[in-house]
Coordinates of C-alpha atoms and ligand atoms in Angstrom, one line a residue:
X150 CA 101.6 81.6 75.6
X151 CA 105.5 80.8 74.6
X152 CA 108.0 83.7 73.7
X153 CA 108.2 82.1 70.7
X154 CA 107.0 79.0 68.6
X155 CA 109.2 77.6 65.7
X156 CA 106.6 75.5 63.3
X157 CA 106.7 72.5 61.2
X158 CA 110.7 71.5 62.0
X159 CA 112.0 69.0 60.7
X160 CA 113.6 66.9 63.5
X161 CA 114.8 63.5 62.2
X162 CA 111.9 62.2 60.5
X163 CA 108.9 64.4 62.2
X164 CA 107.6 67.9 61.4
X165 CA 107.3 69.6 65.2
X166 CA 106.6 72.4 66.3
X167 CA 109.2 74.2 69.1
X168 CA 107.8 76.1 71.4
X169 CA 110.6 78.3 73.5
X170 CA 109.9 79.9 77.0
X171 CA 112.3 82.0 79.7
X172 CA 115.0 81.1 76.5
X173 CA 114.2 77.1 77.3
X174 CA 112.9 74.5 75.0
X175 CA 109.7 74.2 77.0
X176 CA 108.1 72.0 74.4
X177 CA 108.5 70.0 71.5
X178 CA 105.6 68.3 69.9
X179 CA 103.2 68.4 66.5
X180 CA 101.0 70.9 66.0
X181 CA 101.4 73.4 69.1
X182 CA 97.9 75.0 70.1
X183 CA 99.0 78.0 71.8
X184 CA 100.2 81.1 70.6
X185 CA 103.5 82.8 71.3
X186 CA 104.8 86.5 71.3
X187 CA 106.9 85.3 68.1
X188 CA 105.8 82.5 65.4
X189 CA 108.1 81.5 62.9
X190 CA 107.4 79.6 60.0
X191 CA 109.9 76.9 59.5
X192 CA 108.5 75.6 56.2
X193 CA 109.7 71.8 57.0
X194 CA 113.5 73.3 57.5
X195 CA 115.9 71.5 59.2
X196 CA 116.2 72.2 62.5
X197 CA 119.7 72.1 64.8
X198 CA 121.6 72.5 67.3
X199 CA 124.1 75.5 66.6
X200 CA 127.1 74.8 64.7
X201 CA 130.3 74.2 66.9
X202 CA 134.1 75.4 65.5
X203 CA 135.9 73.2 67.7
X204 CA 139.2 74.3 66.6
X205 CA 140.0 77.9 64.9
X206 CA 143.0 80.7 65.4
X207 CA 140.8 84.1 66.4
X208 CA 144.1 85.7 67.1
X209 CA 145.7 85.0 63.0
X210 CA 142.5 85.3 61.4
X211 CA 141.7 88.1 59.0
X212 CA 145.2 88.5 58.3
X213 CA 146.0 86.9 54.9
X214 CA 148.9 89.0 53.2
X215 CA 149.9 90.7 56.2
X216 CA 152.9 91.3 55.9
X217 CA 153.6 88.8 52.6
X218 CA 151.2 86.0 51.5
X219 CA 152.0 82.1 52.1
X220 CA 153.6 81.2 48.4
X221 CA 154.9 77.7 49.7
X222 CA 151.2 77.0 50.9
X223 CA 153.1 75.4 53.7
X224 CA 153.1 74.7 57.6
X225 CA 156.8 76.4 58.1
X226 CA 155.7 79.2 55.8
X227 CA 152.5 80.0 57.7
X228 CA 154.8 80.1 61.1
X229 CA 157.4 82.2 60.0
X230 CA 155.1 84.6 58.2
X231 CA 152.7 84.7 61.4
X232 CA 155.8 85.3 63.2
X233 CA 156.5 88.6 61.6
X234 CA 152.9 89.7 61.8
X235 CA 153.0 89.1 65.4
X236 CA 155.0 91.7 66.4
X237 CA 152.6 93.9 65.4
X238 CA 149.8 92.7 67.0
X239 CA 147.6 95.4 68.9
X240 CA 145.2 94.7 71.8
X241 CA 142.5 96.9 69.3
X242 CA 143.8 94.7 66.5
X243 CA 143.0 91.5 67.5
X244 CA 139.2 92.3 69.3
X245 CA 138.4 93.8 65.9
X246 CA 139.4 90.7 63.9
X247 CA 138.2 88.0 66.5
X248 CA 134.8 90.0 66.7
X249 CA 134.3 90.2 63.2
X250 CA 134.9 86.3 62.9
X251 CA 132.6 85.8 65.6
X252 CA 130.1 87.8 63.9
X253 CA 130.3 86.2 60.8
X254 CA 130.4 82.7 62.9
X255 CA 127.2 83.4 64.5
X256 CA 124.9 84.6 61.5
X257 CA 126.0 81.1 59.9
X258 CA 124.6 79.4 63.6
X259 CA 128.3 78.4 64.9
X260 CA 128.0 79.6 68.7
X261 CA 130.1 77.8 70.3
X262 CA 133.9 77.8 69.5
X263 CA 136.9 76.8 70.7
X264 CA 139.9 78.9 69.7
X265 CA 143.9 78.8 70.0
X266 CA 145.4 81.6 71.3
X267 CA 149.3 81.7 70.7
X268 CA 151.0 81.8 73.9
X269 CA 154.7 82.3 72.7
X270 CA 154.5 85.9 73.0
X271 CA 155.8 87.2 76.4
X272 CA 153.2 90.1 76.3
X273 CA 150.4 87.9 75.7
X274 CA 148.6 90.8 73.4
X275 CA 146.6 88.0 71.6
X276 CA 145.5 86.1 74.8
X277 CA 144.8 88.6 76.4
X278 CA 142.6 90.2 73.6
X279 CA 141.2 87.1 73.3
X280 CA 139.9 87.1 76.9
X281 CA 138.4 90.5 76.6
X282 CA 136.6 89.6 73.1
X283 CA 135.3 86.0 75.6
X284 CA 133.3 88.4 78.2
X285 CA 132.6 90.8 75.4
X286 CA 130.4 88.3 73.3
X287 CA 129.2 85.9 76.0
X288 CA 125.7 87.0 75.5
X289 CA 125.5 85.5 71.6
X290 CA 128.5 83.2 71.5
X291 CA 130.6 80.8 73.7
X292 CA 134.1 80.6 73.5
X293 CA 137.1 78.5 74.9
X294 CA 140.6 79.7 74.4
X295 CA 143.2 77.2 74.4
X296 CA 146.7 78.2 75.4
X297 CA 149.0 77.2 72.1
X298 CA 152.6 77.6 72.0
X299 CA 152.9 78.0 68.5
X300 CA 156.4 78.4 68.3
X301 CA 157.4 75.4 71.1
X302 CA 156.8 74.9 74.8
X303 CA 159.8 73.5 75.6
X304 CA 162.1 74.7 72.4
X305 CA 161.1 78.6 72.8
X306 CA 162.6 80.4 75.7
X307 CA 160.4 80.0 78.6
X308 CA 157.6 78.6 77.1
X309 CA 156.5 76.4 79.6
X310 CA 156.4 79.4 82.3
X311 CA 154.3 80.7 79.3
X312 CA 152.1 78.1 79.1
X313 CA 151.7 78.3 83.2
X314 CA 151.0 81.7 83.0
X315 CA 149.1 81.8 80.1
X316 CA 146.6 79.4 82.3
X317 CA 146.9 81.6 85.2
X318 CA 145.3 84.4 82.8
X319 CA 142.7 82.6 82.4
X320 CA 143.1 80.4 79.0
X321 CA 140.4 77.4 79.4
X322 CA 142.8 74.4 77.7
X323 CA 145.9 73.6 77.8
X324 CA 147.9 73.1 74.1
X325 CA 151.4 72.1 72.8
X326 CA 152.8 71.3 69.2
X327 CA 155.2 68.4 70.3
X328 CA 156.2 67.9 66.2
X329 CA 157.7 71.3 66.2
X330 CA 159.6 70.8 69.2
X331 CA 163.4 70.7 68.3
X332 CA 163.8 67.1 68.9
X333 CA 161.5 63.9 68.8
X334 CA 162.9 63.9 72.8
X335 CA 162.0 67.3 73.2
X336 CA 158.1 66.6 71.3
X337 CA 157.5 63.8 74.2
X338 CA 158.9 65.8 77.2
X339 CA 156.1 68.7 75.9
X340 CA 153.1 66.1 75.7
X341 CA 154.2 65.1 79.2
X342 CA 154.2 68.4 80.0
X343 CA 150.8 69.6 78.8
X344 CA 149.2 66.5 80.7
X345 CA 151.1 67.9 84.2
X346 CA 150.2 71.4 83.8
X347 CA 146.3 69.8 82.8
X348 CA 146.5 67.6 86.1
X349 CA 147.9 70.9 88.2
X350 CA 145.4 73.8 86.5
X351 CA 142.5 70.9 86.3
X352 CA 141.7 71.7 82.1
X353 CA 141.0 70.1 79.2
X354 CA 143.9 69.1 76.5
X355 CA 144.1 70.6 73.0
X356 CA 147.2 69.8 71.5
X357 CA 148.1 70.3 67.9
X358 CA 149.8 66.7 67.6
X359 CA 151.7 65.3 64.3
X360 CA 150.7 67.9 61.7
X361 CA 153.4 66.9 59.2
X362 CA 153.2 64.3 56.3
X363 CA 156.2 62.2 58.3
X364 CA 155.6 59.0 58.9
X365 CA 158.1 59.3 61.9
X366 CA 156.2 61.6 63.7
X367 CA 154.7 59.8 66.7
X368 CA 153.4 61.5 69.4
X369 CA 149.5 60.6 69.3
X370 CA 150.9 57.2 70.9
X371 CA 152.2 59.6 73.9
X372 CA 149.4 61.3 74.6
X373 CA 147.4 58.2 74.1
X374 CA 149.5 56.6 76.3
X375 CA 149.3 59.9 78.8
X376 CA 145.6 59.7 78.8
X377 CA 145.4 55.9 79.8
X378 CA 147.9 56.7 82.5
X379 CA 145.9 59.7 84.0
X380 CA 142.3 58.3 83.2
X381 CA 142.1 61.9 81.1
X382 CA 140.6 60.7 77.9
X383 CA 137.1 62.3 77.4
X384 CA 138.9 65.4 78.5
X385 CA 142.0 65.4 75.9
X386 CA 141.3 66.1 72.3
X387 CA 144.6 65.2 69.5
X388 CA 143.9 67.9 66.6
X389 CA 145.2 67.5 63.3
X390 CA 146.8 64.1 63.2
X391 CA 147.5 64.2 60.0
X392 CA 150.3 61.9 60.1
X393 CA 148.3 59.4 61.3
X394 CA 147.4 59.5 57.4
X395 CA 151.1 58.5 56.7
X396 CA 151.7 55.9 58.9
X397 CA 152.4 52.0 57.8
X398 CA 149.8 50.2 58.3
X399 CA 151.1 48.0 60.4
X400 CA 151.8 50.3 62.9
X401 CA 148.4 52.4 62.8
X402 CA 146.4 49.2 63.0
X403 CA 148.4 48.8 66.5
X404 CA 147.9 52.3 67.3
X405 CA 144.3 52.1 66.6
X406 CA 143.8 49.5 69.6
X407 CA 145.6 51.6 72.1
X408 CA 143.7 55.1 70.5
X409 CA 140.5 53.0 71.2
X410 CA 141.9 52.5 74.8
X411 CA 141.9 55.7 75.4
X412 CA 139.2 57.4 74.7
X413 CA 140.3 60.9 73.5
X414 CA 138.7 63.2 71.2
X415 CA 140.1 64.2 67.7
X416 CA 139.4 67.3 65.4
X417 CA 140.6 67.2 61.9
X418 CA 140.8 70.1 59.5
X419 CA 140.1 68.8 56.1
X420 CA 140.3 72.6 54.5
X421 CA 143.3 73.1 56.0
X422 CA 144.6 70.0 55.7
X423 CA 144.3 69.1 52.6
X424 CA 146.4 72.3 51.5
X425 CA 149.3 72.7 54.1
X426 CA 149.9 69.0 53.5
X427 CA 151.0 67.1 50.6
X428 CA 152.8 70.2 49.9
X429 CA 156.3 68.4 49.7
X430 CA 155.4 65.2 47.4
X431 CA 155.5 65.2 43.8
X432 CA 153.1 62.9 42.5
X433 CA 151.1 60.7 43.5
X434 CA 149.9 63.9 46.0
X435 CA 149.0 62.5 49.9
X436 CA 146.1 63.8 50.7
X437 CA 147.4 64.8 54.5
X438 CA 144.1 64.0 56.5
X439 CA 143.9 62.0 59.6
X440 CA 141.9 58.7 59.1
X441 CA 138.6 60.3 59.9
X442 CA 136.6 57.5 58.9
X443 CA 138.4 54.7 60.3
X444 CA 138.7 56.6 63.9
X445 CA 134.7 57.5 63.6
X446 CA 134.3 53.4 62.2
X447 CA 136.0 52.9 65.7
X448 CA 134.0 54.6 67.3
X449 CA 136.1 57.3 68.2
X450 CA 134.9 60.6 68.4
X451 CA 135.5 63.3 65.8
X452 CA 134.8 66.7 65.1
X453 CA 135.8 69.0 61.9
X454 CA 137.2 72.3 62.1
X455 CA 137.7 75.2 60.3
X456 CA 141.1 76.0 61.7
X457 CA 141.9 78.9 59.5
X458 CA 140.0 82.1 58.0
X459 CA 142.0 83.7 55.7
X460 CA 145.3 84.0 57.4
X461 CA 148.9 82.9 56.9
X462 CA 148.0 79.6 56.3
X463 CA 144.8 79.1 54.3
X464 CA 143.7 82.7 52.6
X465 CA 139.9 81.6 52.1
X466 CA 137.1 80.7 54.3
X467 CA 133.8 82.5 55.7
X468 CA 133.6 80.6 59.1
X469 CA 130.1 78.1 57.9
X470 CA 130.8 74.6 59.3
X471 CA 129.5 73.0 56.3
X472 CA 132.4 74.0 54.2
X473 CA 134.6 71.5 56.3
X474 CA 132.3 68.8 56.3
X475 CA 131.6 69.2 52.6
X476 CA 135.8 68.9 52.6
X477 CA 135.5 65.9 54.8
X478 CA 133.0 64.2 52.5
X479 CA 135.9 64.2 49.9
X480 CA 138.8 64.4 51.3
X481 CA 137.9 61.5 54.2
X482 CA 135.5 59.2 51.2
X483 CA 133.0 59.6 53.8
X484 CA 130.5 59.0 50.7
X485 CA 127.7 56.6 51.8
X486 CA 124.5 58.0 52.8
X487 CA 125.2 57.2 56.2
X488 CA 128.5 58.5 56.2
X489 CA 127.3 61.9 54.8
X490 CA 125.5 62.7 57.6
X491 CA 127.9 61.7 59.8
X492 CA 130.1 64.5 58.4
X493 CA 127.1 66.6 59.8
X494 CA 127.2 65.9 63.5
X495 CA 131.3 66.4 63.2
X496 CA 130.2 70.0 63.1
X497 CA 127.3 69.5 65.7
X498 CA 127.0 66.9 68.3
X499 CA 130.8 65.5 68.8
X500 CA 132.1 68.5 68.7
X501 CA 129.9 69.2 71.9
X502 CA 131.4 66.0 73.0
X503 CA 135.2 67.7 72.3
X504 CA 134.1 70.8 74.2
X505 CA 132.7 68.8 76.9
X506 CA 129.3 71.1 76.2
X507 CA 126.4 70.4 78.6
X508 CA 122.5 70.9 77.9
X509 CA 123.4 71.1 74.0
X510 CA 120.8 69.6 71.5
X511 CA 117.0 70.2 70.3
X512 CA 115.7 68.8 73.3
X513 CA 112.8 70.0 76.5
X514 CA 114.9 71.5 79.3
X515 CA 117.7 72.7 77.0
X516 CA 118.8 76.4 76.6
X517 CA 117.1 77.5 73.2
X518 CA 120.0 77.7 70.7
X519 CA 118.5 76.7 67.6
X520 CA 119.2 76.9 63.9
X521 CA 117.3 76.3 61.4
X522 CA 118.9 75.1 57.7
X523 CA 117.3 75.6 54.6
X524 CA 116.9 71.7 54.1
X525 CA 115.0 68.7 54.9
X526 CA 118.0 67.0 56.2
X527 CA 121.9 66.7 57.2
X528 CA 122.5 65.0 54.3
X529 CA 121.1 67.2 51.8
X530 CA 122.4 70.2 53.5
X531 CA 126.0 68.8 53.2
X532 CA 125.2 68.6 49.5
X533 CA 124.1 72.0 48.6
X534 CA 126.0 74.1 51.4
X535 CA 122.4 75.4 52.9
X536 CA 121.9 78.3 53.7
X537 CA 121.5 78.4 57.7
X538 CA 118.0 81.2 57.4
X539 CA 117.6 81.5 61.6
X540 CA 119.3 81.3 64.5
X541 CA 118.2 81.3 68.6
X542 CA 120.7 82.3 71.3
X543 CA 118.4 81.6 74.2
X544 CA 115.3 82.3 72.6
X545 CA 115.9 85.6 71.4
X546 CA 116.6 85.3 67.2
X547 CA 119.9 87.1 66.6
X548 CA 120.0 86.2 62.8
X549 CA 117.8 85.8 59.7
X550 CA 119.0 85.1 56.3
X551 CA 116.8 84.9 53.4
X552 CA 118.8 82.1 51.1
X553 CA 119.0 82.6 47.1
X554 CA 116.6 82.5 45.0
X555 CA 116.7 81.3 41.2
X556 CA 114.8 81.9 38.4
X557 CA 115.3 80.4 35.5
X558 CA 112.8 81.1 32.2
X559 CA 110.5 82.3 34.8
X560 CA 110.8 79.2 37.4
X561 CA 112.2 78.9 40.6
X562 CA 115.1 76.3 40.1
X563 CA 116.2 75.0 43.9
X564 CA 118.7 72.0 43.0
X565 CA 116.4 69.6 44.8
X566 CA 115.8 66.4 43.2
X567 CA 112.1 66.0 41.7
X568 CA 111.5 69.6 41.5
X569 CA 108.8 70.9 38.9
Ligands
LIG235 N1 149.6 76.9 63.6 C1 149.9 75.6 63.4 O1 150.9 75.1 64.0 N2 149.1 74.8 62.6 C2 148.1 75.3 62.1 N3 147.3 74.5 61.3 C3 147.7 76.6 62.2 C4 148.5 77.4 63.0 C5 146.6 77.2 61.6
LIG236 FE1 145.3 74.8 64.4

């Protein structure tokens, strides 16, 4: 007897049966004999490991328009108007948003996230929220807090005692935003500075590095550079990049090399940054992404994030990882089949990888967290947005959703190719 038995998965090119005991994968095999407490039908459904946000704001979210929507669409805009907002932040205010984000993350199968908290607030009302709403949803949902400076570690007053202390709280990662430091001096100085306060505290790296459409705007090479000198690399991450999208050729074919080197991690944000970007050309329009494809060609790895959820600086968004790998799809020309469904395990299995995630995967031995998609594969469920219809948090379902249903003249129309 299991607790519970998924049947007829699809796992990679097999139809199994899951069968899920004391919240472990105990088995995985075709055609289970034995019963269960709980049998679900899977109906040939995809299924995954949970989706992973491995880079989102809990503390801005569900906030768009407060107290003036973003009419630049820009960066700058988003900061100054978060800014404002900030000084009315609540400890009540920000559980309430960051749990209603989680909630909507987790009935989509996203349980594990890793979220900035900004740190250049000397009260530290969202960090510290942010901590309570951690041990408040531990049970369905993982969560790593980064400590972000948002408005400058070493260009804000005190921020680097703020970062220190911020880590002293209890924040998980270490941040920085060495492009909105005051000076390009000032920007290498703060990567230096994450990597001693990473060394000192012993955490992982998160920085927010060259999110701007200049060219100029080096500091990846830094923290590559950092990461070779401290042997850090699987434990540093580089989000945004976008630059890197900017930069001659020349140069980012050297860079590449060095980035290889190294060994770090990168998240890109295609939502995101494909709309705070480009936001200062005329025409043609840069399209303000990192070069996902040529890092993931390298053999880099990648994950996608959300980064925003209707806040200052993107007012849309439910939360589902498949949005920004249907973005990425696009946005990156990751077009070819195999490409496709690599957009799929930017949202999964790398993004494990970035959060350094142990005993994560559909595999025996592995804590049952398990979603199932409504289609037969990655690929196809990067083409029609599937629904995700179940998800396991240790072998206890926590959500079910029933996906659409179409009729049209009187028959069920699904969108999949050779339907009747
Ligand atoms: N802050 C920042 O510097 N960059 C972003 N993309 C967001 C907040 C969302
Ligand atoms: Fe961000």
């Amino acid at each position: 007897m299991y607790q519970l038995i998924l049947r007829g998965t699809r796992l990679g090119d097999e139809v199994l049966d899951i069968g899920v005991q004391d919240g472990t994968i105990a088995r995985i095999s075709a055609g289970i004999e034995e019963g269960a407490g709980r049998e679900i039908e899977a109906q040939g459904r995809l299924v995954s490991p949970p989706f992973i946000e491995s880079h989102v704001h809990l503390d801005t979210t569900l906030t768009a328009g407060e107290p003036r929507w973003n009419e630049s669409g820009t960066l700058f805009e988003g900061i100054r108007i978060w800014s404002e907002r900030k000084k009315r932040l609540t400890r009540e205010d920000v559980i309430a948003r960051a749990t209603q984000l989680l909630r909507w993350q987790a009935a989509q199968g996203v349980l594990h996230v890793r979220t900035h908290a900004d740190v250049t607030d000397p009260e530290f009302t969202g960090l510290k929220a942010l901590l309570e709403v951690k041990e408040k949803v531990r049970g369905w949902a993982d969560v790593q807090i980064v400590a972000f400076p948002q408005e400058g570690m070493l260009s804000f007053p005190k921020g680097v005692e703020l970062m220190e202390e911020a880590l002293k709280l209890g924040a998980d990662v270490v941040g920085g935003i060495p492009h909105y430091e005051h000076t390009r001096e000032l920007g290498v100085e703060s990567v230096k500075e994450s990597f001693r306060l990473a060394e000192k505290h012993d955490r992982p790296i998160d920085i927010h590095c060259d999110e701007t459409d200049d060219p100029e705007s080096r500091f990846l090479e830094v923290m590559a550079a950092e990461a070779i000198r401290t042997g850090m690399g699987e434990r540093v991450t580089a989000s945004h990049t976008t630059a890197f999208g900017s930069y001659d050729n020349a140069y980012a074919f050297k860079l590449m090399g060095f980035l290889v080197k190294s060994g770090i991690n990168f998240v890109a944000n295609p939502l995101i940054n494909i709309t705070l970007q480009g936001r200062y050309d005329t025409y043609p329009k840069r399209r303000g992404i990192t070069r996902v494809k040529e890092l993931w060609q390298n053999g880099l790895n990648v994950s996608l994030g959300y980064d925003d959820i209707m806040d200052p600086w993107y007012p849309l968004g439910t939360g589902g990882m498949l949005q920004p790998a249907h973005m990425a799809v696009h946005a990156c020309h990751m077009t070819s089949r195999k490409e496709v469904t690599a957009c799929f395990d930017m949202v999964t299995e790398n993004a494990a990888r970035t959060l350094g995630l142990k005993a994560y995967g559909v595999a025996e031995g592995n804590p049952a967290n398990l979603v199932l998609v409504d289609a037969p594969d990655r690929w196809d469920a990067i083409r029609r947005l599937a629904a995700t219809t179940l998800v396991t948090k240790d072998g206890e379902v926590i959500s079910e959703t029933s996906p659409a249903q179409t009729r049209l003249m009187g028959e069920i129309v699904d969108f999949r190719r050779g339907e009747e």
